[in-house]
Amino acid sequence: MERRRRIPTGRAGRAGRGARAWRAALAGAALAALVPGCTLKDRPDGDRPGAGDGGRVLAVKVDNVGQARPQTGLEAADVVYVERVEAGLSRFLAVYARRLPALIGPVRSARETDLELLRQFDRPTLAFSGAQSKLLPLIDRAPLRALPPGKAPSRAYVRDGGRPAPHNLYLRPRDLGARPQASGLESTGFRFGARPEGGTPETRRTVRFPSARFAFTWVEYEGRWHVAMDGAPARTASGAALTAATVVIQRVDIRDSRFHDRSGNSSPLTDAVGSGSARVLRDGRAYEARWHRPSARDGTEFTTRDREPLPFARGPVWVVFTPE
């Protein structure tokens, strides 16, 4: 783990000399990392343990409480899964395949739900801050490449000294040795294409968790849904609006798992295998849909009420899991 340093995350008052130098370094890295379809080049194996044995996507567990905002690098994710965690709060599992930002975070701990979601990918790389001791054996046995601090190369994680712990851990994804590829998204089962017929006009939709709230507002001239969290517009680290091309409100079974946090709150387990209903938002319209995922190894297919394939708009997909 590197020593703490301040990371520019869009907050006022962080434009000192050290921050400017850090920003300049990231800008150079971003030029290489943000090219669509890019792959990562390995350093010698001694610098990246296990280099090259990850799959075609990188998944990162990202914090989403007030102290974690604005998040860094979330806008580059191809898929953002919005999960319910302890005390009714939310956390993201961000999946990267087409491009990698220079920095992602804040990074937080994994949950049992993540293991089921990631089974659909071919040995994905999972970056997370850690997990409770009883969950660690399950992560070790899961068909994925787990790279928390201590297992990842020493330069992969860095602390932002300007933020309070535990909301200050960030990932340099290029230092993990993963090789994301656009083809890694094929296993999701998602289809992309022109807007289907039907649907109903809808320009705003709110989803509520017990202790979190998300709103998606259609902005016609951008062709994107703007995201709001807990009543405030969500922003990137640079101050731009955080957006999605398609929003999926997927109704699933969410129940208490066998795991608890330090305060005794049960850790919710989201069961996204099977079938159920969903509401899909794209192009300013809403579609009532059905979802079907036969097993954890399979992707999720979305169809219209007439059981026709329901294509998504090209761009970031946000999947919000809500109770049936």
mmCIF file of C-alpha atoms in Angstrom:
data_model
loop_
_atom_site.group_PDB
_atom_site.id
_atom_site.type_symbol
_atom_site.label_atom_id
_atom_site.label_comp_id
_atom_site.label_asym_id
_atom_site.label_seq_id
_atom_site.Cartn_x
_atom_site.Cartn_y
_atom_site.Cartn_z
ATOM 1 C CA MET A 1 0.000 0.000 0.000
ATOM 2 C CA GLU A 2 1.360 3.408 -0.924
ATOM 3 C CA ARG A 3 1.587 6.279 1.488
ATOM 4 C CA ARG A 4 -1.322 8.645 1.496
ATOM 5 C CA ARG A 5 -1.468 11.522 -0.908
ATOM 6 C CA ARG A 6 -4.148 13.928 -2.018
ATOM 7 C CA ILE A 7 -6.006 12.902 -5.148
ATOM 8 C CA PRO A 8 -7.879 15.477 -7.223
ATOM 9 C CA THR A 9 -11.532 14.379 -7.151
ATOM 10 C CA GLY A 10 -13.307 17.554 -8.168
ATOM 11 C CA ARG A 11 -13.609 19.084 -4.704
ATOM 12 C CA ALA A 12 -12.771 22.736 -4.165
ATOM 13 C CA GLY A 13 -9.544 23.579 -2.441
ATOM 14 C CA ARG A 14 -7.463 20.728 -3.877
ATOM 15 C CA ALA A 15 -5.592 22.584 -6.551
ATOM 16 C CA GLY A 16 -2.265 22.785 -4.786
ATOM 17 C CA ARG A 17 1.072 22.072 -6.387
ATOM 18 C CA GLY A 18 1.016 18.369 -5.470
ATOM 19 C CA ALA A 19 -2.514 17.943 -6.814
ATOM 20 C CA ARG A 20 -1.602 19.672 -10.100
ATOM 21 C CA ALA A 21 1.368 17.362 -10.562
ATOM 22 C CA TRP A 22 -0.783 14.341 -9.794
ATOM 23 C CA ARG A 23 -3.457 15.525 -12.247
ATOM 24 C CA ALA A 24 -0.881 15.969 -14.971
ATOM 25 C CA ALA A 25 0.382 12.434 -14.425
ATOM 26 C CA LEU A 26 -3.146 11.063 -14.614
ATOM 27 C CA ALA A 27 -3.860 13.009 -17.785
ATOM 28 C CA GLY A 28 -1.060 11.206 -19.563
ATOM 29 C CA ALA A 29 -2.277 7.860 -18.314
ATOM 30 C CA ALA A 30 -5.849 8.675 -19.276
ATOM 31 C CA LEU A 31 -4.917 9.286 -22.900
ATOM 32 C CA ALA A 32 -3.790 5.685 -23.139
ATOM 33 C CA ALA A 33 -6.393 4.187 -20.834
ATOM 34 C CA LEU A 34 -9.527 5.802 -22.243
ATOM 35 C CA VAL A 35 -9.161 4.579 -25.815
ATOM 36 C CA PRO A 36 -12.153 2.333 -26.649
ATOM 37 C CA GLY A 37 -11.247 -1.319 -26.919
ATOM 38 C CA CYS A 38 -7.816 -0.784 -25.388
ATOM 39 C CA THR A 39 -5.956 -3.583 -23.678
ATOM 40 C CA LEU A 40 -3.427 -3.416 -20.895
ATOM 41 C CA LYS A 41 0.184 -4.351 -21.381
ATOM 42 C CA ASP A 42 1.842 -6.360 -18.657
ATOM 43 C CA ARG A 43 5.002 -5.436 -16.857
ATOM 44 C CA PRO A 44 7.315 -8.292 -15.871
ATOM 45 C CA ASP A 45 5.544 -10.943 -13.816
ATOM 46 C CA GLY A 46 7.620 -10.081 -10.783
ATOM 47 C CA ASP A 47 5.941 -6.657 -10.693
ATOM 48 C CA ARG A 48 2.446 -7.980 -11.265
ATOM 49 C CA PRO A 49 1.786 -11.263 -9.526
ATOM 50 C CA GLY A 50 -0.592 -13.420 -11.522
ATOM 51 C CA ALA A 51 -0.365 -10.987 -14.445
ATOM 52 C CA GLY A 52 -2.347 -11.997 -17.481
ATOM 53 C CA ASP A 53 -4.540 -14.666 -15.857
ATOM 54 C CA GLY A 54 -7.590 -12.433 -15.460
ATOM 55 C CA GLY A 55 -10.583 -12.482 -17.774
ATOM 56 C CA ARG A 56 -11.968 -9.957 -20.205
ATOM 57 C CA VAL A 57 -13.616 -7.603 -17.710
ATOM 58 C CA LEU A 58 -12.514 -5.716 -14.626
ATOM 59 C CA ALA A 59 -15.082 -5.381 -11.830
ATOM 60 C CA VAL A 60 -14.566 -2.829 -9.069
ATOM 61 C CA LYS A 61 -16.563 -2.473 -5.872
ATOM 62 C CA VAL A 62 -17.279 1.259 -5.521
ATOM 63 C CA ASP A 63 -18.466 3.160 -2.460
ATOM 64 C CA ASN A 64 -21.703 5.160 -2.555
ATOM 65 C CA VAL A 65 -22.310 7.027 0.669
ATOM 66 C CA GLY A 66 -22.177 10.802 0.871
ATOM 67 C CA GLN A 67 -18.505 10.888 1.909
ATOM 68 C CA ALA A 68 -17.587 8.895 -1.229
ATOM 69 C CA ARG A 69 -19.027 11.362 -3.724
ATOM 70 C CA PRO A 70 -18.174 12.395 -6.332
ATOM 71 C CA GLN A 71 -16.835 9.018 -7.381
ATOM 72 C CA THR A 72 -13.894 8.784 -9.749
ATOM 73 C CA GLY A 73 -13.983 6.724 -12.951
ATOM 74 C CA LEU A 74 -17.569 5.520 -12.559
ATOM 75 C CA GLU A 75 -18.566 7.236 -15.797
ATOM 76 C CA ALA A 76 -16.245 4.924 -17.782
ATOM 77 C CA ALA A 77 -17.963 1.723 -16.610
ATOM 78 C CA ASP A 78 -19.888 -0.268 -19.198
ATOM 79 C CA VAL A 79 -22.266 -1.699 -16.597
ATOM 80 C CA VAL A 80 -23.036 -0.331 -13.139
ATOM 81 C CA TYR A 81 -24.889 -2.722 -10.842
ATOM 82 C CA VAL A 82 -26.625 -0.883 -7.984
ATOM 83 C CA GLU A 83 -26.878 -3.184 -4.971
ATOM 84 C CA ARG A 84 -28.533 -2.832 -1.604
ATOM 85 C CA VAL A 85 -26.167 -3.325 1.319
ATOM 86 C CA GLU A 86 -26.446 -3.135 5.119
ATOM 87 C CA ALA A 87 -28.762 -0.591 6.766
ATOM 88 C CA GLY A 88 -30.580 -0.006 3.470
ATOM 89 C CA LEU A 89 -27.630 1.779 1.866
ATOM 90 C CA SER A 90 -26.289 1.175 -1.631
ATOM 91 C CA ARG A 91 -23.009 0.218 -3.252
ATOM 92 C CA PHE A 92 -21.889 -0.224 -6.857
ATOM 93 C CA LEU A 93 -20.284 -3.069 -8.741
ATOM 94 C CA ALA A 94 -18.777 -1.318 -11.764
ATOM 95 C CA VAL A 95 -17.778 -3.470 -14.750
ATOM 96 C CA TYR A 96 -15.188 -2.240 -17.269
ATOM 97 C CA ALA A 97 -14.569 -3.823 -20.669
ATOM 98 C CA ARG A 98 -14.300 -1.150 -23.386
ATOM 99 C CA ARG A 99 -12.080 1.392 -21.657
ATOM 100 C CA LEU A 100 -10.274 1.996 -18.395
ATOM 101 C CA PRO A 101 -9.977 5.311 -16.572
ATOM 102 C CA ALA A 102 -6.706 6.223 -14.898
ATOM 103 C CA LEU A 103 -8.280 6.048 -11.435
ATOM 104 C CA ILE A 104 -11.374 4.388 -9.903
ATOM 105 C CA GLY A 105 -12.876 4.820 -6.485
ATOM 106 C CA PRO A 106 -13.421 5.026 -3.648
ATOM 107 C CA VAL A 107 -13.020 1.250 -3.508
ATOM 108 C CA ARG A 108 -14.895 -0.646 -0.804
ATOM 109 C CA SER A 109 -15.447 -4.206 0.383
ATOM 110 C CA ALA A 110 -17.074 -7.043 -1.553
ATOM 111 C CA ARG A 111 -20.385 -8.767 -0.826
ATOM 112 C CA GLU A 112 -21.775 -12.244 -1.474
ATOM 113 C CA THR A 113 -24.042 -10.798 -4.191
ATOM 114 C CA ASP A 114 -20.967 -9.877 -6.239
ATOM 115 C CA LEU A 115 -19.887 -13.493 -6.555
ATOM 116 C CA GLU A 116 -23.144 -14.539 -8.199
ATOM 117 C CA LEU A 117 -23.174 -11.542 -10.530
ATOM 118 C CA LEU A 118 -19.611 -12.191 -11.673
ATOM 119 C CA ARG A 119 -20.192 -15.876 -12.481
ATOM 120 C CA GLN A 120 -21.514 -14.810 -15.893
ATOM 121 C CA PHE A 121 -18.055 -13.556 -16.907
ATOM 122 C CA ASP A 122 -15.031 -15.663 -17.821
ATOM 123 C CA ARG A 123 -12.742 -15.391 -14.784
ATOM 124 C CA PRO A 124 -13.126 -11.635 -14.270
ATOM 125 C CA THR A 125 -10.734 -9.569 -12.195
ATOM 126 C CA LEU A 126 -12.355 -8.215 -9.013
ATOM 127 C CA ALA A 127 -10.852 -5.201 -7.253
ATOM 128 C CA PHE A 128 -12.152 -4.541 -3.737
ATOM 129 C CA SER A 129 -10.864 -3.281 -0.407
ATOM 130 C CA GLY A 130 -11.440 -6.543 1.457
ATOM 131 C CA ALA A 131 -14.317 -8.548 2.930
ATOM 132 C CA GLN A 132 -15.404 -9.980 6.241
ATOM 133 C CA SER A 133 -13.465 -13.050 7.276
ATOM 134 C CA LYS A 134 -16.310 -15.550 6.755
ATOM 135 C CA LEU A 135 -16.802 -14.382 3.156
ATOM 136 C CA LEU A 136 -13.131 -14.565 2.173
ATOM 137 C CA PRO A 137 -13.122 -18.365 1.645
ATOM 138 C CA LEU A 138 -16.049 -18.014 -0.775
ATOM 139 C CA ILE A 139 -14.178 -15.342 -2.707
ATOM 140 C CA ASP A 140 -11.087 -17.552 -2.834
ATOM 141 C CA ARG A 141 -13.122 -20.419 -4.309
ATOM 142 C CA ALA A 142 -15.030 -18.267 -6.789
ATOM 143 C CA PRO A 143 -14.030 -18.424 -10.491
ATOM 144 C CA LEU A 144 -12.513 -14.971 -10.522
ATOM 145 C CA ARG A 145 -9.189 -13.222 -9.983
ATOM 146 C CA ALA A 146 -9.473 -11.465 -6.616
ATOM 147 C CA LEU A 147 -7.029 -8.556 -6.226
ATOM 148 C CA PRO A 148 -7.601 -6.583 -3.025
ATOM 149 C CA PRO A 149 -4.735 -4.666 -1.383
ATOM 150 C CA GLY A 150 -2.096 -7.147 -0.291
ATOM 151 C CA LYS A 151 -2.693 -9.406 -3.294
ATOM 152 C CA ALA A 152 -2.486 -6.717 -5.957
ATOM 153 C CA PRO A 153 0.758 -5.089 -7.123
ATOM 154 C CA SER A 154 1.912 -2.469 -4.634
ATOM 155 C CA ARG A 155 1.203 0.486 -6.946
ATOM 156 C CA ALA A 156 -2.359 -0.566 -7.746
ATOM 157 C CA TYR A 157 -3.983 1.095 -4.723
ATOM 158 C CA VAL A 158 -3.441 4.563 -3.316
ATOM 159 C CA ARG A 159 -4.990 6.553 -0.438
ATOM 160 C CA ASP A 160 -6.357 10.077 -0.813
ATOM 161 C CA GLY A 161 -5.138 11.961 2.248
ATOM 162 C CA GLY A 162 -7.836 14.600 1.711
ATOM 163 C CA ARG A 163 -10.708 12.200 2.396
ATOM 164 C CA PRO A 164 -11.647 10.363 5.591
ATOM 165 C CA ALA A 165 -11.090 6.613 5.821
ATOM 166 C CA PRO A 166 -12.554 4.264 4.748
ATOM 167 C CA HIS A 167 -13.780 6.413 1.844
ATOM 168 C CA ASN A 168 -10.315 7.225 0.515
ATOM 169 C CA LEU A 169 -8.969 4.098 -1.208
ATOM 170 C CA TYR A 170 -8.507 4.368 -4.994
ATOM 171 C CA LEU A 171 -7.473 1.941 -7.700
ATOM 172 C CA ARG A 172 -5.035 2.484 -10.549
ATOM 173 C CA PRO A 173 -6.514 -0.179 -12.863
ATOM 174 C CA ARG A 174 -3.600 -0.187 -15.291
ATOM 175 C CA ASP A 175 -1.389 -1.533 -12.518
ATOM 176 C CA LEU A 176 -3.488 -4.660 -11.959
ATOM 177 C CA GLY A 177 -2.414 -6.423 -15.145
ATOM 178 C CA ALA A 178 -5.997 -7.112 -16.237
ATOM 179 C CA ARG A 179 -6.819 -7.058 -19.956
ATOM 180 C CA PRO A 180 -10.412 -5.853 -20.450
ATOM 181 C CA GLN A 181 -11.902 -6.461 -23.884
ATOM 182 C CA ALA A 182 -15.186 -5.286 -25.381
ATOM 183 C CA SER A 183 -16.079 -8.909 -26.117
ATOM 184 C CA GLY A 184 -16.223 -9.503 -22.366
ATOM 185 C CA LEU A 185 -19.683 -7.915 -22.331
ATOM 186 C CA GLU A 186 -21.174 -10.549 -24.613
ATOM 187 C CA SER A 187 -21.785 -12.891 -21.693
ATOM 188 C CA THR A 188 -24.123 -10.387 -19.993
ATOM 189 C CA GLY A 189 -26.916 -11.400 -22.350
ATOM 190 C CA PHE A 190 -27.584 -7.725 -23.112
ATOM 191 C CA ARG A 191 -28.480 -6.800 -26.677
ATOM 192 C CA PHE A 192 -27.873 -3.358 -28.137
ATOM 193 C CA GLY A 193 -29.692 -1.817 -31.057
ATOM 194 C CA ALA A 194 -32.324 0.582 -32.301
ATOM 195 C CA ARG A 195 -35.199 1.558 -30.053
ATOM 196 C CA PRO A 196 -38.005 -1.005 -30.303
ATOM 197 C CA GLU A 197 -41.602 -0.090 -30.958
ATOM 198 C CA GLY A 198 -43.946 0.462 -28.073
ATOM 199 C CA GLY A 199 -43.066 1.645 -24.631
ATOM 200 C CA THR A 200 -44.528 4.700 -22.938
ATOM 201 C CA PRO A 201 -43.035 8.200 -22.770
ATOM 202 C CA GLU A 202 -41.150 8.676 -19.505
ATOM 203 C CA THR A 203 -38.599 11.321 -18.632
ATOM 204 C CA ARG A 204 -38.094 10.703 -14.925
ATOM 205 C CA ARG A 205 -38.072 7.657 -12.670
ATOM 206 C CA THR A 206 -37.160 7.398 -8.972
ATOM 207 C CA VAL A 207 -36.039 4.232 -7.188
ATOM 208 C CA ARG A 208 -35.948 4.139 -3.397
ATOM 209 C CA PHE A 209 -33.944 1.956 -1.051
ATOM 210 C CA PRO A 210 -34.565 2.149 2.713
ATOM 211 C CA SER A 211 -31.613 4.557 3.113
ATOM 212 C CA ALA A 212 -30.829 5.627 -0.466
ATOM 213 C CA ARG A 213 -32.628 7.174 -3.409
ATOM 214 C CA PHE A 214 -31.869 7.267 -7.129
ATOM 215 C CA ALA A 215 -33.531 9.397 -9.789
ATOM 216 C CA PHE A 216 -33.006 9.149 -13.536
ATOM 217 C CA THR A 217 -33.981 12.122 -15.713
ATOM 218 C CA TRP A 218 -34.012 11.991 -19.508
ATOM 219 C CA VAL A 219 -32.110 14.823 -21.225
ATOM 220 C CA GLU A 220 -33.183 14.813 -24.839
ATOM 221 C CA TYR A 221 -30.403 16.923 -26.338
ATOM 222 C CA GLU A 222 -27.769 14.649 -24.777
ATOM 223 C CA GLY A 223 -29.569 11.382 -25.421
ATOM 224 C CA ARG A 224 -28.754 10.271 -21.882
ATOM 225 C CA TRP A 225 -30.353 9.745 -18.500
ATOM 226 C CA HIS A 226 -28.872 12.009 -15.826
ATOM 227 C CA VAL A 227 -28.373 10.294 -12.490
ATOM 228 C CA ALA A 228 -29.254 11.823 -9.122
ATOM 229 C CA MET A 229 -28.512 10.302 -5.729
ATOM 230 C CA ASP A 230 -30.305 11.177 -2.518
ATOM 231 C CA GLY A 231 -31.848 14.260 -4.121
ATOM 232 C CA ALA A 232 -28.656 15.728 -5.586
ATOM 233 C CA PRO A 233 -27.346 15.491 -9.178
ATOM 234 C CA ALA A 234 -24.565 12.912 -9.417
ATOM 235 C CA ARG A 235 -21.281 14.266 -10.758
ATOM 236 C CA THR A 236 -18.047 12.879 -12.055
ATOM 237 C CA ALA A 237 -14.749 13.891 -10.455
ATOM 238 C CA SER A 238 -14.382 16.598 -13.105
ATOM 239 C CA GLY A 239 -17.833 18.014 -12.345
ATOM 240 C CA ALA A 240 -19.721 16.654 -15.371
ATOM 241 C CA ALA A 241 -23.110 14.999 -15.037
ATOM 242 C CA LEU A 242 -23.052 11.247 -14.390
ATOM 243 C CA THR A 243 -25.218 9.635 -17.076
ATOM 244 C CA ALA A 244 -26.543 6.348 -18.429
ATOM 245 C CA ALA A 245 -27.783 5.329 -21.871
ATOM 246 C CA THR A 246 -30.047 2.583 -20.496
ATOM 247 C CA VAL A 247 -31.469 2.127 -17.008
ATOM 248 C CA VAL A 248 -32.796 -1.273 -15.948
ATOM 249 C CA ILE A 249 -34.927 -1.450 -12.826
ATOM 250 C CA GLN A 250 -34.785 -5.196 -12.219
ATOM 251 C CA ARG A 251 -37.183 -6.730 -9.711
ATOM 252 C CA VAL A 252 -35.479 -9.551 -7.847
ATOM 253 C CA ASP A 253 -35.519 -11.455 -4.578
ATOM 254 C CA ILE A 254 -33.516 -9.565 -1.940
ATOM 255 C CA ARG A 255 -33.217 -11.359 1.383
ATOM 256 C CA ASP A 256 -30.998 -11.444 4.449
ATOM 257 C CA SER A 257 -27.827 -13.457 4.038
ATOM 258 C CA ARG A 258 -25.855 -15.300 6.711
ATOM 259 C CA PHE A 259 -23.388 -12.405 6.938
ATOM 260 C CA HIS A 260 -23.615 -9.280 9.118
ATOM 261 C CA ASP A 261 -21.652 -6.071 9.503
ATOM 262 C CA ARG A 262 -19.915 -4.978 12.699
ATOM 263 C CA SER A 263 -23.105 -3.295 13.926
ATOM 264 C CA GLY A 264 -25.096 -6.497 13.542
ATOM 265 C CA ASN A 265 -26.962 -5.393 10.397
ATOM 266 C CA SER A 266 -27.712 -8.251 8.040
ATOM 267 C CA SER A 267 -25.972 -8.136 4.668
ATOM 268 C CA PRO A 268 -28.634 -8.389 1.942
ATOM 269 C CA LEU A 269 -28.267 -11.087 -0.703
ATOM 270 C CA THR A 270 -29.593 -10.224 -4.153
ATOM 271 C CA ASP A 271 -30.735 -13.245 -6.152
ATOM 272 C CA ALA A 272 -30.485 -12.316 -9.837
ATOM 273 C CA VAL A 273 -30.866 -15.886 -11.127
ATOM 274 C CA GLY A 274 -34.227 -17.089 -12.394
ATOM 275 C CA SER A 275 -36.813 -14.846 -14.004
ATOM 276 C CA GLY A 276 -38.957 -11.866 -13.192
ATOM 277 C CA SER A 277 -40.115 -8.455 -14.319
ATOM 278 C CA ALA A 278 -38.217 -5.260 -15.043
ATOM 279 C CA ARG A 279 -38.691 -1.729 -16.270
ATOM 280 C CA VAL A 280 -36.227 -0.648 -18.944
ATOM 281 C CA LEU A 281 -35.636 3.049 -19.625
ATOM 282 C CA ARG A 282 -34.104 4.143 -22.917
ATOM 283 C CA ASP A 283 -34.533 7.060 -25.314
ATOM 284 C CA GLY A 284 -37.045 8.814 -23.079
ATOM 285 C CA ARG A 285 -39.364 5.825 -22.988
ATOM 286 C CA ALA A 286 -40.140 3.029 -20.515
ATOM 287 C CA TYR A 287 -40.687 -0.621 -21.376
ATOM 288 C CA GLU A 288 -42.206 -3.222 -19.111
ATOM 289 C CA ALA A 289 -40.017 -6.264 -19.618
ATOM 290 C CA ARG A 290 -39.262 -9.786 -18.509
ATOM 291 C CA TRP A 291 -35.805 -10.954 -17.490
ATOM 292 C CA HIS A 292 -34.482 -14.496 -17.566
ATOM 293 C CA ARG A 293 -31.178 -15.880 -16.281
ATOM 294 C CA PRO A 294 -31.197 -19.698 -16.182
ATOM 295 C CA SER A 295 -28.103 -20.080 -13.977
ATOM 296 C CA ALA A 296 -25.353 -17.995 -12.431
ATOM 297 C CA ARG A 297 -23.095 -18.915 -15.340
ATOM 298 C CA ASP A 298 -25.555 -17.377 -17.810
ATOM 299 C CA GLY A 299 -26.216 -13.790 -18.756
ATOM 300 C CA THR A 300 -29.605 -12.102 -18.371
ATOM 301 C CA GLU A 301 -31.927 -11.822 -21.341
ATOM 302 C CA PHE A 302 -34.525 -9.051 -21.443
ATOM 303 C CA THR A 303 -37.663 -9.359 -23.551
ATOM 304 C CA THR A 304 -40.797 -7.326 -24.155
ATOM 305 C CA ARG A 305 -44.214 -8.434 -22.984
ATOM 306 C CA ASP A 306 -44.563 -10.093 -26.388
ATOM 307 C CA ARG A 307 -41.360 -12.030 -25.630
ATOM 308 C CA GLU A 308 -39.413 -10.201 -28.316
ATOM 309 C CA PRO A 309 -35.769 -9.304 -27.555
ATOM 310 C CA LEU A 310 -35.509 -5.883 -25.918
ATOM 311 C CA PRO A 311 -32.338 -4.120 -27.118
ATOM 312 C CA PHE A 312 -30.606 -1.492 -25.013
ATOM 313 C CA ALA A 313 -29.269 1.865 -26.182
ATOM 314 C CA ARG A 314 -25.535 1.863 -26.781
ATOM 315 C CA GLY A 315 -23.627 3.298 -23.861
ATOM 316 C CA PRO A 316 -23.453 2.776 -20.104
ATOM 317 C CA VAL A 317 -26.078 0.450 -18.630
ATOM 318 C CA TRP A 318 -27.208 0.963 -15.033
ATOM 319 C CA VAL A 319 -28.946 -2.028 -13.433
ATOM 320 C CA VAL A 320 -30.780 -1.165 -10.219
ATOM 321 C CA PHE A 321 -31.906 -4.177 -8.197
ATOM 322 C CA THR A 322 -35.198 -3.689 -6.349
ATOM 323 C CA PRO A 323 -37.425 -6.154 -4.435
ATOM 324 C CA GLU A 324 -40.104 -8.022 -6.332
#
